[in-house]
Amino acid sequence: MKHVAILGSTGSVGTSALDVVSAHSEKLCVVGLAAGENVERFSDQVEKFKPSAIAMATSGALTSVQNRLQEADIDVKSASFGTEGLIAVATHPDADVVLCASSGTAALEAVLMAIDAGKTIALANKEVLVMAGGLVTELARQRQVSILPVDSEHSAIHQCLQGQADADIKRLILTASGGPFRGQSGAALQDVTPEDALRHPTWTMGAKITIDSATMMNKGLEVIEAHWLFGVQPNNIDVLIHPQSIVHSMVEFRDGSVIAQLGIADMRLPIQYALSYPERWDGHLPGLDLARCETLQFQHPDHTHFPCLKLAYRALKGKAELPIALNAANEVAVEAFLNGELAFMHIPTIIERTLDARDLMSPMKIRTVGDVREIGRWARDFSNEQVTELELKQ
């Protein structure tokens, strides 16, 4: 029996993870759950899975959950909120695997504390490695802790690399659906609304990651993640648009062979693989019917109309603090776009201006979480100023 703690249990990945737990209740047990402020959904999850530790983002949300649980005569041993709550769930003494499915940057400290406590990390949160890949992977190496990818693309690469020598890897090939605006020109993108950008053709995800998919920043963040997860240099990580979302990613080896992982587009597959690893368990989803897949298409990304991917490569190849600035600027720009304060085409403008400004500053070594947070605060402040400036010009 594996004991699992889930950070971000009410989001799309978190709820899918609990589906996997339900399907394999004889092998998986939930000992901790943490979520944002979705009181109703979280209360239902706690009632069903009965974890011994829970956490919410705010004290108000936690109080509302506790009131609901009291009415249902359900008791939990540990209840907390905020960063301390995330850490308490992530370091639960009985947890074997911590699934980080929360969005944003709040879980960084919790993941580091979980690694320090010797927990296996199943990572679905992009920001943790984008912001602090060096800190996270070095601590995992020191503690001999595994970081198992949950993103479908990185899970695919992880599977393709099993039994292969690092020296034999020529390049990683991340696939991308292309989002809702694949193939559209600059003119068609001028008047994009949040509603337009939130209509992803393949995946059902949260708002932030869906907008990132529309701008191709999601794939840029995945390139940075892949660098830290697999120790592959930026020049050996490529991206191909694959609209069918059947081939989840590929690895090319030095002899010219390419190994790919295929499957239906359902996050429960990579989640189950991360939770079952190194074993494979029976599937509870329909298999892939290759005869019905028809054509599988691949094409190079359009860097002209979707420059966010190129900006991510620039950040990864540049100073150590640039990925932190990139991530923070992107979060500010996406939020401004969703709030109607920024045009869709200005999202990369905010990010590029922030990288330009940071490049003019003296390099900073990233030694602690405090360093990461300091750069993130600077980038958010600068990006917000740029949003205001562009808003005033519109």
Coordinates of C-alpha atoms in Angstrom, one line a residue:
M1 CA 0.0 0.0 0.0
K2 CA 1.4 3.4 -1.0
H3 CA 0.3 6.4 1.1
V4 CA -0.2 9.5 -0.9
A5 CA -0.4 13.2 0.0
I6 CA -1.9 15.5 -2.7
L7 CA -1.2 19.3 -2.9
G8 CA -3.9 20.9 -5.1
S9 CA -6.5 18.2 -4.7
T10 CA -9.5 20.2 -6.1
G11 CA -7.9 21.2 -9.4
S12 CA -8.1 19.2 -12.6
V13 CA -4.9 17.1 -11.9
G14 CA -5.8 16.6 -8.2
T15 CA -9.3 15.4 -9.0
S16 CA -7.9 13.0 -11.6
A17 CA -5.4 11.7 -9.1
L18 CA -8.2 10.9 -6.7
D19 CA -9.9 9.0 -9.5
V20 CA -6.8 6.9 -9.8
V21 CA -6.8 6.4 -6.0
S22 CA -10.4 5.2 -6.2
A23 CA -9.6 2.8 -9.1
H24 CA -6.7 1.3 -7.1
S25 CA -8.0 1.6 -3.5
E26 CA -6.3 -1.7 -2.7
K27 CA -2.9 -0.2 -3.6
L28 CA -3.3 3.6 -2.8
C29 CA -4.4 5.4 0.4
V30 CA -4.7 9.2 0.9
V31 CA -3.1 10.5 4.1
G32 CA -3.1 14.2 3.3
L33 CA -5.0 16.7 1.1
A34 CA -4.3 20.4 0.5
A35 CA -6.3 22.7 -1.7
G36 CA -7.1 26.4 -2.4
E37 CA -10.5 27.8 -1.5
N38 CA -13.0 25.4 -3.1
V39 CA -14.7 24.5 0.2
E40 CA -17.5 22.4 -1.2
R41 CA -15.3 20.1 -3.4
F42 CA -12.6 19.8 -0.8
S43 CA -15.1 18.9 2.0
D44 CA -16.5 16.1 -0.3
Q45 CA -13.0 14.8 -0.9
V46 CA -12.1 14.7 2.8
E47 CA -15.4 13.0 3.6
K48 CA -14.7 10.3 0.9
F49 CA -11.0 9.7 1.4
K50 CA -10.7 10.5 5.1
P51 CA -7.1 11.9 5.2
S52 CA -5.5 12.5 8.6
A53 CA -4.0 15.9 7.5
I54 CA -5.7 18.6 5.6
A55 CA -4.8 22.2 4.6
M56 CA -6.5 25.1 2.8
A57 CA -5.0 28.3 1.3
T58 CA -6.7 30.6 3.9
S59 CA -7.9 30.4 7.4
G60 CA -11.4 31.3 6.3
A61 CA -11.6 28.5 3.8
L62 CA -10.2 26.0 6.4
T63 CA -12.8 27.1 9.0
S64 CA -15.6 26.6 6.5
V65 CA -14.3 23.1 5.7
Q66 CA -14.0 22.2 9.4
N67 CA -17.6 23.4 10.0
R68 CA -18.8 21.1 7.2
L69 CA -16.8 18.2 8.5
Q70 CA -18.1 18.7 12.0
E71 CA -21.7 18.5 10.7
A72 CA -20.8 15.3 9.0
D73 CA -19.2 14.0 12.2
I74 CA -15.8 13.6 10.4
D75 CA -12.6 14.3 12.4
V76 CA -9.1 14.9 11.0
K77 CA -5.9 14.8 13.1
S78 CA -4.2 17.8 11.6
A79 CA -5.8 20.9 9.9
S80 CA -3.8 24.0 8.9
F81 CA -3.7 26.7 6.2
G82 CA -1.3 28.7 4.0
T83 CA 2.3 27.8 3.4
E84 CA 2.6 26.0 6.7
G85 CA -0.5 23.9 5.8
L86 CA 1.1 22.8 2.5
I87 CA 4.3 21.9 4.3
A88 CA 2.4 19.9 7.0
V89 CA 0.6 17.9 4.3
A90 CA 3.7 17.4 2.2
T91 CA 5.8 16.2 5.2
H92 CA 3.1 13.9 6.6
P93 CA 5.1 11.2 8.4
D94 CA 3.0 8.4 6.7
A95 CA 3.3 9.8 3.2
D96 CA 5.3 7.8 0.7
V97 CA 4.5 9.9 -2.4
V98 CA 3.7 13.6 -2.5
L99 CA 1.8 14.6 -5.6
C100 CA 2.3 18.3 -6.3
A101 CA -0.7 19.3 -8.4
S102 CA -1.1 22.9 -7.1
S103 CA -0.8 25.8 -9.5
G104 CA 1.5 28.8 -9.1
T105 CA 4.5 29.2 -6.8
A106 CA 3.0 28.5 -3.4
A107 CA 4.1 24.9 -3.1
L108 CA 7.9 25.5 -3.6
E109 CA 8.7 25.4 0.1
A110 CA 6.5 22.4 0.6
V111 CA 8.1 20.4 -2.1
L112 CA 11.6 21.2 -0.8
M113 CA 10.6 20.2 2.7
A114 CA 9.0 16.9 1.4
I115 CA 12.3 16.1 -0.4
D116 CA 14.2 16.9 2.7
A117 CA 11.9 14.4 4.5
G118 CA 12.7 11.7 2.0
K119 CA 9.3 11.7 0.2
T120 CA 9.1 10.6 -3.5
I121 CA 7.8 13.6 -5.5
A122 CA 5.2 13.2 -8.3
L123 CA 5.4 16.6 -9.9
A124 CA 2.6 18.1 -11.9
N125 CA 3.5 21.7 -11.0
K126 CA 5.6 23.4 -13.7
E127 CA 6.6 26.4 -11.6
V128 CA 8.6 24.5 -9.0
L129 CA 11.3 23.4 -11.5
V130 CA 11.1 26.6 -13.6
M131 CA 11.7 28.8 -10.6
A132 CA 14.1 26.6 -8.6
G133 CA 15.2 23.7 -10.7
G134 CA 18.8 23.8 -9.5
L135 CA 17.8 23.9 -5.8
V136 CA 15.1 21.2 -6.1
T137 CA 17.2 18.7 -8.2
E138 CA 20.3 19.2 -6.1
L139 CA 18.4 18.5 -2.8
A140 CA 16.8 15.5 -4.4
R141 CA 20.2 14.2 -5.4
Q142 CA 21.5 14.7 -1.9
R143 CA 18.5 13.0 -0.3
Q144 CA 18.4 10.3 -3.0
V145 CA 14.8 11.2 -3.7
S146 CA 13.0 10.5 -7.0
I147 CA 11.2 13.2 -8.8
L148 CA 8.6 11.6 -11.1
P149 CA 7.0 13.7 -13.8
V150 CA 3.2 13.8 -14.1
D151 CA 2.9 16.1 -17.1
S152 CA 1.9 13.9 -20.0
E153 CA 4.9 15.0 -22.1
H154 CA 7.5 14.5 -19.4
S155 CA 5.9 11.2 -18.3
A156 CA 6.2 10.1 -21.9
I157 CA 9.9 11.0 -22.0
H158 CA 10.5 9.3 -18.7
Q159 CA 8.9 6.1 -20.1
C160 CA 10.9 6.3 -23.3
L161 CA 14.2 6.6 -21.3
Q162 CA 13.7 3.4 -19.2
G163 CA 16.7 1.2 -19.7
Q164 CA 18.5 3.7 -21.8
A165 CA 21.9 5.2 -21.1
D166 CA 22.1 9.0 -20.7
A167 CA 25.1 9.1 -23.1
D168 CA 22.9 7.6 -25.8
I169 CA 20.3 10.5 -25.8
K170 CA 20.6 12.7 -28.8
R171 CA 17.5 14.9 -28.2
L172 CA 14.2 15.1 -26.5
I173 CA 11.1 16.0 -28.6
L174 CA 8.2 17.5 -26.7
T175 CA 4.9 17.5 -28.5
A176 CA 2.3 20.3 -28.3
S177 CA -1.3 20.4 -29.4
G178 CA -0.8 23.9 -30.7
G179 CA -3.7 25.2 -28.6
P180 CA -6.8 26.9 -29.9
F181 CA -5.0 29.2 -32.2
R182 CA -2.8 26.8 -34.1
G183 CA -2.2 28.0 -37.6
Q184 CA -3.7 31.4 -37.1
S185 CA -2.0 34.6 -38.2
G186 CA -1.1 37.7 -36.3
A187 CA -4.1 39.6 -37.6
A188 CA -6.5 36.9 -36.3
L189 CA -4.9 37.0 -32.9
Q190 CA -5.3 40.8 -32.4
D191 CA -8.8 40.6 -30.9
V192 CA -8.6 37.3 -29.0
T193 CA -10.7 37.3 -25.8
P194 CA -10.2 35.2 -22.7
E195 CA -13.2 33.1 -23.7
D196 CA -11.5 32.3 -27.0
A197 CA -8.2 31.4 -25.4
L198 CA -9.8 29.1 -22.8
R199 CA -11.3 26.8 -25.5
H200 CA -8.5 24.2 -25.6
P201 CA -9.1 21.6 -28.4
T202 CA -7.8 18.6 -26.5
W203 CA -7.3 19.0 -22.7
T204 CA -9.6 20.3 -19.9
M205 CA -7.3 22.3 -17.6
G206 CA -7.3 25.3 -15.3
A207 CA -7.5 28.8 -16.7
K208 CA -3.8 29.7 -16.2
I209 CA -2.4 26.6 -17.9
T210 CA -5.0 26.8 -20.7
I211 CA -3.9 30.4 -21.5
D212 CA -0.3 29.2 -21.4
S213 CA -1.1 26.6 -24.0
A214 CA -2.7 29.2 -26.2
T215 CA 0.4 31.4 -26.1
M216 CA 2.8 28.3 -26.3
M217 CA 4.4 29.4 -23.0
N218 CA 3.2 26.1 -21.5
K219 CA 5.6 24.3 -23.9
G220 CA 8.3 26.8 -23.0
L221 CA 7.9 26.0 -19.3
E222 CA 8.0 22.3 -20.2
V223 CA 11.3 22.8 -22.0
I224 CA 12.8 24.3 -18.9
E225 CA 11.3 21.4 -16.8
A226 CA 12.8 18.8 -19.2
H227 CA 16.2 20.3 -18.8
W228 CA 16.1 19.8 -15.0
L229 CA 14.3 16.5 -15.0
F230 CA 16.5 14.7 -17.5
G231 CA 19.7 16.7 -17.5
V232 CA 19.5 17.5 -21.2
Q233 CA 20.8 20.8 -22.5
P234 CA 18.5 23.3 -24.2
N235 CA 19.9 22.8 -27.7
N236 CA 19.0 19.1 -27.4
I237 CA 15.3 19.7 -26.5
D238 CA 13.0 20.3 -29.4
V239 CA 9.2 21.0 -29.7
L240 CA 6.9 19.8 -32.5
I241 CA 3.2 20.6 -32.9
H242 CA 1.1 17.5 -33.0
P243 CA -2.6 18.4 -33.1
Q244 CA -3.9 14.9 -32.5
S245 CA -2.3 14.7 -29.0
I246 CA -1.7 11.0 -29.5
V247 CA 2.1 11.0 -29.4
H248 CA 2.8 12.5 -26.0
S249 CA 6.6 13.0 -26.6
M250 CA 9.6 11.2 -28.1
V251 CA 13.3 10.6 -27.6
E252 CA 15.8 10.4 -30.4
F253 CA 19.0 8.4 -29.7
R254 CA 22.4 8.8 -31.1
D255 CA 21.9 5.9 -33.5
G256 CA 19.0 7.7 -35.1
S257 CA 16.3 5.6 -33.5
V258 CA 13.2 7.5 -32.1
I259 CA 11.1 6.0 -29.3
A260 CA 7.7 7.5 -28.7
Q261 CA 5.0 7.1 -26.1
L262 CA 1.4 7.0 -27.4
G263 CA -1.9 7.0 -25.5
I264 CA -5.3 8.6 -25.2
A265 CA -5.4 12.2 -24.0
D266 CA -6.3 11.6 -20.3
M267 CA -4.2 12.8 -17.4
R268 CA -5.2 9.8 -15.3
L269 CA -2.7 7.8 -17.4
P270 CA 0.5 9.7 -16.5
I271 CA -0.8 10.2 -12.9
Q272 CA -1.2 6.5 -12.5
Y273 CA 2.2 5.8 -14.0
A274 CA 3.8 8.2 -11.5
L275 CA 2.0 6.7 -8.5
S276 CA 2.6 3.1 -9.6
Y277 CA 6.2 3.5 -10.7
P278 CA 8.3 1.4 -11.1
E279 CA 5.4 -1.0 -11.6
R280 CA 2.6 -0.8 -14.1
W281 CA -0.9 -1.4 -13.0
D282 CA -4.0 -2.4 -14.9
G283 CA -5.7 0.4 -16.7
H284 CA -9.2 1.6 -16.0
L285 CA -9.5 3.7 -19.2
P286 CA -10.2 2.8 -22.8
G287 CA -7.1 1.8 -24.7
L288 CA -5.7 3.6 -27.8
D289 CA -7.3 2.4 -31.0
L290 CA -4.6 3.0 -33.5
A291 CA -6.8 2.0 -36.5
R292 CA -9.0 5.0 -35.6
C293 CA -6.2 7.5 -35.2
E294 CA -5.8 8.0 -39.0
T295 CA -3.2 10.6 -39.8
L296 CA -0.7 11.8 -37.2
Q297 CA 0.6 15.2 -38.1
F298 CA 3.8 17.0 -36.9
Q299 CA 5.0 20.5 -37.7
H300 CA 7.4 23.1 -36.3
P301 CA 6.1 25.8 -34.0
D302 CA 5.4 29.3 -35.3
H303 CA 7.8 31.4 -33.3
T304 CA 6.8 34.6 -35.1
H305 CA 3.2 34.6 -33.9
F306 CA 3.8 32.7 -30.7
P307 CA 7.1 34.1 -29.4
C308 CA 6.7 32.8 -25.8
L309 CA 8.4 29.5 -26.6
K310 CA 11.5 31.3 -27.9
L311 CA 11.5 33.5 -24.8
A312 CA 11.6 30.4 -22.6
Y313 CA 14.6 29.1 -24.5
R314 CA 16.3 32.5 -24.0
A315 CA 15.6 32.3 -20.3
L316 CA 16.9 28.8 -19.9
K317 CA 20.1 29.6 -21.8
G318 CA 20.7 32.9 -20.0
K319 CA 21.4 33.9 -16.4
A320 CA 20.2 31.7 -13.6
E321 CA 17.5 34.2 -12.5
L322 CA 15.9 34.6 -15.9
P323 CA 13.6 31.6 -15.7
I324 CA 12.3 33.0 -12.4
A325 CA 11.7 36.3 -14.0
L326 CA 10.1 34.7 -17.0
N327 CA 7.7 32.7 -14.8
A328 CA 6.7 35.7 -12.7
A329 CA 6.2 38.0 -15.7
N330 CA 4.1 35.3 -17.4
E331 CA 1.8 34.9 -14.4
V332 CA 1.3 38.7 -14.2
A333 CA 0.6 39.0 -17.9
V334 CA -1.8 36.0 -18.0
E335 CA -3.8 37.3 -15.0
A336 CA -4.0 40.8 -16.6
F337 CA -5.3 39.2 -19.8
L338 CA -7.9 37.2 -18.0
N339 CA -9.0 40.3 -16.2
G340 CA -9.4 42.2 -19.4
E341 CA -6.5 44.6 -18.7
L342 CA -4.1 43.3 -21.4
A343 CA -4.4 42.2 -25.0
F344 CA -3.5 38.6 -25.8
M345 CA -0.7 39.7 -28.1
H346 CA 0.9 41.7 -25.3
I347 CA 1.5 38.8 -23.0
P348 CA 4.9 38.0 -24.7
T349 CA 5.6 41.8 -24.7
I350 CA 5.4 41.9 -20.9
I351 CA 7.7 38.9 -20.6
E352 CA 10.3 40.1 -23.0
R353 CA 10.5 43.5 -21.4
T354 CA 11.0 41.9 -18.0
L355 CA 13.8 39.6 -19.4
D356 CA 15.4 42.6 -21.1
A357 CA 15.4 44.6 -17.8
R358 CA 16.7 41.7 -15.8
D359 CA 19.5 41.1 -18.3
L360 CA 20.8 44.6 -17.7
M361 CA 21.2 43.8 -14.0
S362 CA 24.2 42.1 -12.4
P363 CA 23.9 38.3 -12.3
M364 CA 22.6 36.8 -9.0
K365 CA 23.4 33.4 -7.7
I366 CA 20.4 31.3 -6.6
R367 CA 21.4 29.8 -3.3
T368 CA 18.1 29.8 -1.3
V369 CA 14.4 29.9 -1.6
G370 CA 14.7 33.5 -0.4
D371 CA 16.7 34.4 -3.5
V372 CA 14.0 32.8 -5.7
R373 CA 11.3 34.8 -3.9
E374 CA 13.3 38.0 -4.1
I375 CA 13.7 37.8 -7.9
G376 CA 10.1 36.8 -8.3
R377 CA 8.9 39.8 -6.4
W378 CA 11.1 42.1 -8.5
A379 CA 9.8 40.6 -11.7
R380 CA 6.1 40.9 -10.6
D381 CA 6.6 44.5 -9.6
F382 CA 8.3 45.3 -12.9
S383 CA 5.7 43.4 -15.0
N384 CA 2.8 45.1 -13.3
E385 CA 4.3 48.4 -14.1
Q386 CA 4.6 47.3 -17.8
V387 CA 0.9 46.2 -17.8
T388 CA -0.2 49.6 -16.5
E389 CA 1.9 51.3 -19.1
L390 CA 0.5 49.3 -22.0
E391 CA -3.0 49.6 -20.6
L392 CA -2.7 53.4 -20.6
K393 CA -1.7 53.4 -24.2
Q394 CA -4.6 51.3 -25.4

